[in-house]
Short mmCIF file of C-alpha atoms and ligand atoms in Angstrom, two decimals:
data_model
loop_
_atom_site.label_atom_id
_atom_site.label_comp_id
_atom_site.label_asym_id
_atom_site.label_seq_id
_atom_site.Cartn_x
_atom_site.Cartn_y
_atom_site.Cartn_z
CA MET A 28 0.87 -11.70 -8.38
CA THR A 29 -2.96 -9.78 -9.89
CA ALA A 30 -2.31 -10.73 -13.44
CA LEU A 31 -1.48 -14.46 -11.75
CA ALA A 32 -4.54 -14.87 -9.76
CA ALA A 33 -6.97 -13.19 -12.80
CA ALA A 34 -5.38 -16.15 -15.01
CA ARG A 35 -6.34 -18.72 -12.40
CA LEU A 36 -10.38 -17.27 -12.63
CA GLY A 37 -9.43 -17.40 -16.43
CA TYR A 38 -9.10 -13.60 -17.93
CA ARG A 39 -6.46 -12.69 -19.75
CA SER A 40 -4.59 -9.67 -18.35
CA ILE A 41 -2.65 -7.29 -20.03
CA ILE A 42 -0.19 -4.81 -18.62
CA TYR A 43 0.48 -0.98 -19.42
CA SER A 44 3.95 0.11 -18.48
CA PRO A 45 6.83 2.95 -19.33
CA GLU A 46 9.17 -0.07 -18.88
CA ALA A 47 10.25 -2.19 -22.05
CA ASP A 48 11.05 -5.33 -19.11
CA SER A 49 7.63 -5.03 -16.97
CA ILE A 50 8.13 -7.62 -14.96
CA ALA A 51 4.23 -8.20 -14.50
CA ALA A 52 4.23 -8.54 -18.59
CA GLN A 53 6.20 -11.71 -17.65
CA VAL A 54 2.80 -13.23 -16.46
CA ALA A 55 0.53 -11.61 -18.50
CA ALA A 56 -1.22 -12.32 -22.14
CA GLY A 57 0.14 -9.21 -23.47
CA HIS A 58 1.87 -5.75 -22.47
CA VAL A 59 1.54 -2.28 -23.92
CA GLU A 60 4.36 -0.03 -23.91
CA GLY A 61 3.92 3.27 -23.38
CA ALA A 62 4.82 6.67 -21.38
CA TYR A 63 1.88 8.01 -19.06
CA ASP A 64 1.10 10.84 -20.99
CA ASP A 65 1.46 8.55 -24.38
CA GLU A 66 -2.50 9.08 -25.35
CA ALA A 67 -2.23 6.88 -28.08
CA ALA A 68 -0.05 4.02 -26.66
CA LEU A 69 -3.60 4.48 -23.60
CA ALA A 70 -6.20 4.02 -26.42
CA ARG A 71 -4.29 0.82 -27.94
CA PHE A 72 -3.97 -0.27 -24.20
CA ALA A 73 -7.74 0.26 -23.59
CA ALA A 74 -8.92 -1.46 -26.42
CA GLN A 75 -7.69 -4.36 -25.44
CA VAL A 76 -9.29 -4.43 -22.50
CA ASP A 77 -12.63 -4.97 -20.75
CA VAL A 78 -11.95 -3.08 -17.38
CA ILE A 79 -8.73 -1.57 -16.14
CA THR A 80 -7.26 -1.04 -12.90
CA TYR A 81 -3.80 -0.23 -11.52
CA GLU A 82 -1.23 -0.80 -8.76
CA PHE A 83 0.82 2.08 -8.22
CA GLU A 84 -1.12 4.68 -6.37
CA ASN A 85 1.55 7.65 -8.11
CA VAL A 86 0.02 7.12 -11.79
CA PRO A 87 -0.75 10.43 -12.69
CA GLU A 88 -3.95 11.55 -12.32
CA TRP A 89 -4.77 12.12 -15.94
CA THR A 90 -3.20 8.92 -17.09
CA VAL A 91 -6.71 7.23 -14.81
CA ALA A 92 -8.80 9.87 -16.85
CA GLU A 93 -8.02 9.31 -20.08
CA CYS A 94 -7.82 5.30 -19.38
CA LYS A 95 -11.91 6.07 -18.08
CA ARG A 96 -13.19 8.03 -21.10
CA ARG A 97 -12.76 4.61 -22.47
CA LYS A 98 -13.22 1.43 -20.64
CA PRO A 99 -14.41 1.57 -16.55
CA VAL A 100 -11.46 1.65 -14.40
CA ARG A 101 -11.80 0.52 -10.46
CA PRO A 102 -11.22 2.05 -8.89
CA GLY A 103 -11.24 5.16 -10.51
CA THR A 104 -9.48 8.81 -10.13
CA ARG A 105 -10.76 9.89 -6.54
CA PRO A 106 -8.71 7.38 -4.64
CA ILE A 107 -5.22 8.55 -6.13
CA HIS A 108 -6.61 12.01 -6.54
CA PHE A 109 -6.38 11.26 -2.42
CA ALA A 110 -3.78 8.83 -1.96
CA GLN A 111 -1.19 11.02 -4.20
CA HIS A 112 -0.68 13.69 -1.84
CA ARG A 113 -0.50 13.59 1.75
CA LEU A 114 -2.31 16.84 3.21
CA ARG A 115 -5.24 15.46 0.96
CA GLU A 116 -5.27 12.68 1.89
CA LYS A 117 -4.73 13.79 6.00
CA ALA A 118 -7.81 15.87 5.36
CA PHE A 119 -9.86 13.26 3.75
CA PHE A 120 -9.35 11.08 6.65
CA ARG A 121 -10.26 13.85 8.69
CA GLN A 122 -13.42 14.21 7.31
CA ALA A 123 -14.68 10.78 6.85
CA GLY A 124 -14.33 10.44 10.46
CA ILE A 125 -10.95 8.64 11.05
CA GLY A 126 -8.86 10.02 13.04
CA THR A 127 -5.05 11.12 12.32
CA ALA A 128 -1.75 12.02 13.73
CA ASP A 129 -1.67 16.21 14.57
CA TYR A 130 -0.30 17.72 10.94
CA HIS A 131 0.63 21.06 9.75
CA PRO A 132 1.18 21.75 6.01
CA ILE A 133 4.76 23.13 5.85
CA CYS A 134 4.86 25.15 2.65
CA SER A 135 6.59 28.39 3.53
CA GLU A 136 8.80 30.07 6.15
CA ALA A 137 5.33 31.39 7.66
CA ASP A 138 4.22 27.90 7.76
CA LEU A 139 7.75 26.29 10.03
CA ALA A 140 7.26 29.79 12.20
CA ALA A 141 3.71 28.47 13.11
CA ALA A 142 4.24 24.79 13.29
CA THR A 143 3.17 23.38 16.54
CA SER A 144 3.69 19.63 16.04
CA LEU A 145 7.06 18.86 17.19
CA PRO A 146 8.80 16.30 17.64
CA GLY A 147 7.66 15.26 14.44
CA ILE A 148 8.24 13.49 11.01
CA LEU A 149 7.94 15.56 7.87
CA LYS A 150 7.13 13.93 4.31
CA THR A 151 7.05 15.67 1.32
CA CYS A 152 3.04 15.55 0.07
CA THR A 153 3.78 13.67 -3.45
CA GLU A 154 6.23 11.21 -4.16
CA GLY A 155 7.49 9.58 -0.50
CA TYR A 156 7.38 5.57 -0.47
CA ASP A 157 9.06 3.55 1.83
CA GLY A 158 10.31 6.41 3.97
CA LYS A 159 11.34 8.28 0.95
CA GLY A 160 11.00 11.73 1.46
CA GLN A 161 10.81 12.10 4.91
CA ALA A 162 12.71 13.43 8.02
CA ARG A 163 12.44 13.21 11.82
CA VAL A 164 12.40 16.86 13.65
CA SER A 165 12.87 18.04 17.04
CA THR A 166 13.43 21.26 16.76
CA ARG A 167 12.07 24.07 14.95
CA ASP A 168 15.93 24.65 13.71
CA GLY A 169 16.00 21.09 12.97
CA LEU A 170 12.04 21.21 11.38
CA LYS A 171 14.13 24.63 8.90
CA ALA A 172 16.79 22.42 8.09
CA ALA A 173 15.06 19.62 6.81
CA TRP A 174 12.89 21.49 4.93
CA GLU A 175 15.82 23.16 3.06
CA LYS A 176 16.78 19.53 2.60
CA LEU A 177 13.32 18.17 1.16
CA GLY A 178 13.98 21.40 -1.06
CA ARG A 179 11.55 23.64 0.29
CA ARG A 180 8.85 21.16 -1.31
CA GLU A 181 5.35 21.33 0.00
CA CYS A 182 5.90 19.11 3.00
CA ILE A 183 3.12 17.93 5.73
CA LEU A 184 4.58 18.04 9.32
CA GLU A 185 3.35 15.02 11.05
CA ALA A 186 3.21 14.88 15.01
CA LEU A 187 5.65 11.81 16.22
CA VAL A 188 3.19 8.98 17.15
CA ASP A 189 4.25 7.13 20.07
CA PHE A 190 2.81 3.79 18.63
CA GLN A 191 2.65 0.50 20.46
CA CYS A 192 2.63 -1.25 17.20
CA GLU A 193 1.38 -0.85 13.36
CA ILE A 194 -1.20 -2.61 11.51
CA SER A 195 -3.10 -2.59 8.40
CA ALA A 196 -6.55 -3.55 7.11
CA ILE A 197 -6.91 -4.35 3.55
CA VAL A 198 -10.41 -4.07 2.49
CA ALA A 199 -12.06 -4.87 -0.79
CA ARG A 200 -15.78 -3.02 -2.38
CA GLY A 201 -17.38 -5.09 -4.73
CA LEU A 202 -19.74 -3.72 -7.45
CA ASP A 203 -22.82 -4.17 -5.52
CA GLY A 204 -21.16 -1.98 -2.13
CA THR A 205 -20.79 -5.32 -0.36
CA THR A 206 -17.36 -4.59 1.70
CA ARG A 207 -15.18 -7.40 3.07
CA CYS A 208 -11.72 -6.63 5.55
CA PHE A 209 -8.93 -9.07 5.37
CA PRO A 210 -7.84 -10.06 8.62
CA ILE A 211 -5.69 -7.41 10.35
CA GLY A 212 -2.23 -7.76 9.56
CA LEU A 213 0.43 -6.72 12.37
CA ASN A 214 3.33 -4.99 10.14
CA ASP A 215 7.23 -4.37 11.41
CA HIS A 216 8.89 -1.47 9.63
CA ARG A 217 12.41 -0.80 9.68
CA ASP A 218 14.21 1.99 8.09
CA GLY A 219 10.46 3.35 6.87
CA ILE A 220 10.47 -0.04 5.33
CA LEU A 221 7.63 -3.00 5.62
CA ARG A 222 9.82 -5.87 7.08
CA THR A 223 7.07 -8.14 8.25
CA THR A 224 3.54 -9.14 8.87
CA THR A 225 2.27 -11.52 11.27
CA VAL A 226 -1.29 -13.09 10.99
CA PRO A 227 -2.61 -13.22 13.42
CA SER A 228 -1.68 -9.91 14.90
CA GLY A 229 -2.14 -10.96 18.80
CA LEU A 230 -3.59 -8.05 19.53
CA PRO A 231 -7.19 -7.62 21.30
CA GLU A 232 -10.51 -8.04 19.59
CA THR A 233 -11.71 -4.53 20.53
CA VAL A 234 -8.55 -2.85 18.94
CA LEU A 235 -9.07 -5.55 15.43
CA ALA A 236 -12.92 -4.27 15.51
CA ARG A 237 -11.66 -0.52 15.14
CA ALA A 238 -9.35 -0.72 12.47
CA GLU A 239 -11.65 -3.44 10.87
CA ARG A 240 -14.56 -0.51 10.95
CA LEU A 241 -11.87 2.40 10.02
CA GLY A 242 -10.90 0.41 7.21
CA ILE A 243 -14.35 -0.23 5.92
CA GLN A 244 -15.35 3.64 6.91
CA LEU A 245 -12.50 4.45 4.25
CA ALA A 246 -13.80 2.13 1.16
CA ARG A 247 -17.67 3.32 1.75
CA SER A 248 -16.43 7.14 1.72
CA LEU A 249 -13.71 6.67 -1.37
CA ASP A 250 -16.99 4.95 -2.53
CA LEU A 251 -14.56 2.62 -4.31
CA ALA A 252 -15.44 -0.65 -6.37
CA GLY A 253 -11.45 -2.38 -5.64
CA LEU A 254 -9.28 -2.77 -2.75
CA VAL A 255 -7.86 -0.11 -0.26
CA ALA A 256 -5.35 -0.47 2.06
CA LEU A 257 -5.37 1.50 5.26
CA GLU A 258 -1.89 1.82 7.60
CA MET A 259 -2.77 2.71 10.98
CA PHE A 260 -0.80 3.00 14.28
CA VAL A 261 -2.32 1.73 17.45
CA THR A 262 -0.80 4.01 20.10
CA ARG A 263 0.23 2.84 23.95
CA ASP A 264 -3.64 3.93 25.08
CA GLY A 265 -5.43 1.63 22.29
CA ARG A 266 -6.31 4.40 19.89
CA VAL A 267 -5.81 3.51 16.41
CA LEU A 268 -4.90 6.13 13.70
CA ALA A 269 -4.26 6.39 10.48
CA ASN A 270 -1.36 6.85 8.77
CA GLU A 271 -1.60 6.26 4.87
CA MET A 272 -3.76 4.64 2.12
CA ALA A 273 -3.29 2.23 -0.91
CA PRO A 274 -6.12 1.89 -3.47
CA ARG A 275 -4.62 -1.21 -4.91
CA PRO A 276 -2.94 -4.51 -2.90
CA HIS A 277 -0.53 -3.95 -0.33
CA ASN A 278 2.75 -5.28 0.55
CA SER A 279 1.18 -6.20 4.19
CA GLY A 280 -1.12 -8.22 2.42
CA HIS A 281 0.80 -10.56 0.38
CA TRP A 282 0.28 -13.28 2.99
CA THR A 283 -3.01 -13.26 2.16
CA ILE A 284 -1.65 -15.66 -1.23
CA ASP A 285 -0.35 -18.24 1.18
CA ALA A 286 -2.39 -18.22 3.82
CA CYS A 287 -5.81 -16.71 3.18
CA ALA A 288 -9.06 -18.76 1.51
CA THR A 289 -8.75 -16.13 -0.83
CA SER A 290 -6.16 -13.63 -1.85
CA GLN A 291 -5.67 -9.94 -2.03
CA PHE A 292 -5.33 -10.08 -5.63
CA GLU A 293 -7.85 -12.65 -6.21
CA GLN A 294 -10.07 -10.17 -4.23
CA LEU A 295 -9.17 -7.29 -6.24
CA VAL A 296 -10.42 -9.18 -9.49
CA ARG A 297 -13.45 -10.39 -7.98
CA ALA A 298 -14.46 -6.90 -7.17
CA ILE A 299 -13.48 -5.31 -10.00
CA CYS A 300 -14.88 -7.80 -12.44
CA GLY A 301 -18.51 -8.14 -10.84
CA LEU A 302 -17.95 -11.04 -8.85
CA PRO A 303 -19.01 -11.67 -5.51
CA LEU A 304 -16.27 -10.99 -3.09
CA GLY A 305 -14.05 -14.26 -1.85
CA ALA A 306 -14.45 -15.84 1.93
CA VAL A 307 -11.16 -14.04 4.12
CA ASP A 308 -10.76 -16.83 6.74
CA VAL A 309 -7.08 -17.26 8.07
CA LEU A 310 -6.05 -20.84 6.48
CA ALA A 311 -3.32 -20.91 9.33
CA PRO A 312 -0.99 -18.33 11.28
CA SER A 313 1.61 -16.67 8.44
CA ARG A 314 4.43 -14.64 8.81
CA MET A 315 5.12 -12.70 5.52
CA GLU A 316 8.84 -11.25 5.31
CA ASN A 317 9.75 -9.17 2.53
CA LEU A 318 13.61 -9.98 0.62
CA ILE A 319 14.69 -6.66 0.04
CA GLY A 320 17.97 -6.14 -1.87
CA ALA A 321 20.62 -8.76 -1.69
CA GLU A 322 18.40 -10.52 0.70
CA ALA A 323 16.78 -12.37 -1.91
CA ASN A 324 20.11 -13.66 -2.99
CA ASP A 325 19.03 -16.19 -0.01
CA TRP A 326 16.92 -17.84 -2.35
CA PRO A 327 18.20 -21.15 -2.05
CA ARG A 328 17.69 -21.58 1.89
CA PHE A 329 14.22 -20.66 1.54
CA VAL A 330 12.97 -22.52 -1.65
CA ALA A 331 14.86 -25.50 0.86
CA ASP A 332 12.64 -24.65 4.11
CA PRO A 333 9.20 -27.07 4.28
CA THR A 334 7.51 -23.90 5.83
CA ALA A 335 8.72 -21.02 3.89
CA ARG A 336 6.84 -19.90 0.79
CA LEU A 337 9.44 -18.10 -1.81
CA HIS A 338 7.96 -15.32 -3.72
CA LEU A 339 10.46 -13.80 -6.19
CA TYR A 340 9.34 -10.64 -8.61
CA GLY A 341 11.61 -11.23 -11.03
CA LYS A 342 13.37 -8.02 -11.10
CA ALA A 343 16.64 -8.08 -12.84
CA LYS A 344 18.89 -5.83 -10.34
CA ALA A 345 18.79 -6.21 -6.75
CA ARG A 346 19.60 -2.62 -5.90
CA PRO A 347 19.52 -1.48 -1.98
CA GLY A 348 15.97 -0.77 -0.42
CA ARG A 349 14.44 -2.79 -3.38
CA LYS A 350 11.27 -5.11 -2.92
CA MET A 351 13.18 -8.13 -4.57
CA GLY A 352 10.40 -10.44 -3.22
CA HIS A 353 8.79 -12.08 0.09
CA VAL A 354 8.46 -15.50 1.75
CA THR A 355 5.59 -16.33 3.71
CA TYR A 356 6.03 -18.81 6.64
CA VAL A 357 2.95 -20.61 7.24
CA GLY A 358 1.86 -23.42 9.79
CA ASN A 359 2.41 -23.66 13.43
CA TRP A 360 3.28 -20.58 15.71
CA ASP A 361 6.29 -22.94 16.85
CA VAL A 362 7.80 -23.19 12.72
CA LEU A 363 7.88 -19.80 12.69
CA PRO A 364 10.91 -18.12 13.33
CA PRO A 365 11.00 -15.47 15.78
CA ASN A 366 10.01 -12.01 14.42
CA ALA A 367 13.38 -10.51 13.23
P1 AMP B 422 5.13 6.32 5.93
O1 AMP B 422 5.70 6.11 4.61
O2 AMP B 422 4.20 7.62 6.02
O3 AMP B 422 4.04 5.07 5.83
O4 AMP B 422 6.07 6.18 6.68
C1 AMP B 422 6.59 4.92 6.68
C2 AMP B 422 7.18 4.42 8.23
O5 AMP B 422 7.73 5.96 9.28
C3 AMP B 422 5.72 4.37 8.88
O6 AMP B 422 5.06 2.84 8.90
C4 AMP B 422 6.00 4.41 10.35
O7 AMP B 422 6.97 3.36 11.23
C5 AMP B 422 7.28 5.89 10.54
N1 AMP B 422 5.93 6.97 10.52
C6 AMP B 422 5.28 7.56 9.64
N2 AMP B 422 4.77 8.54 10.38
C7 AMP B 422 5.25 8.44 11.71
C8 AMP B 422 4.47 9.45 12.70
N3 AMP B 422 3.35 10.51 12.61
N4 AMP B 422 4.83 9.09 13.58
C9 AMP B 422 5.65 8.16 14.16
N5 AMP B 422 6.06 7.03 13.29
C10 AMP B 422 5.43 7.54 11.74
#
């Protein structure tokens, strides 16, 4: 989607990926296949481009640093240093004045005994996404068992937030330090996976302003050129707490392709290429629904629906839990299907 947005602005994208069948390469000008530690392939890639970005925060820090030696990488290593590790990320939020749920490191038997954030969610510090590497725990025995099950890895125990809803702020920051936040999306997750994003969210202005302020605070604290998404909880008493960040286009911003003056992908391209940031006006109310696993097989229904805009990612296999595409319903609230 970034490559498509770049092409619209006249840029040619070259994709670097460890997979031979990179789906981004299907719509890009070129592809370099190489492992994340393949110095020669990275050098070949960097020689072909003017600026580098990433759309996956688990690219090893070494790989990003290696690219940075050769060409500008926007955003750089700093955002992934924090985004790749939940404990570092939470500490960074707090340091930046962004509130989070209470949390404890769980790295040893002593940590298990000292933990007070119960009931809570135990999460591995690295490599967890879409609800993977997580367990809900309510007792100390349950916590111990869950930690054993996660392989006694470095974990974080987060207090369970009694939230009213989940939202996200996606903020772009240009090379000149200008920031712009997309309208806040209302996110519905099931089994740890994002199912829908609705804009406008219908939340009070005070909550939206708070969320936007936190998103901008984050982009500035990261000294970022590019895009960052901040996922947040709105508590029942109206507080806004950060859950996690992603320094790249985010699934909860996919609605912007069809219903915003500038898409998040175009905004990323603008930010990293030193162009002025685009307008973020909402063109129409919209609801984005992810197509997960076999749900994508229903594409004939979506493609026949005049209120639906279908996006399929070109992934070969529809494995359970895999995001295969999304549909954005655009129009009046009357034509939007109920939030399933
Ligand atoms: P994560 O992978 O951290 O984004 O978690 C996936 C989803 O699990 C979130 O979007 C929430 O729906 C839920 N979740 C994660 N952490 C918490 C928490 N501390 N309290 C309540 N729900 C949570």
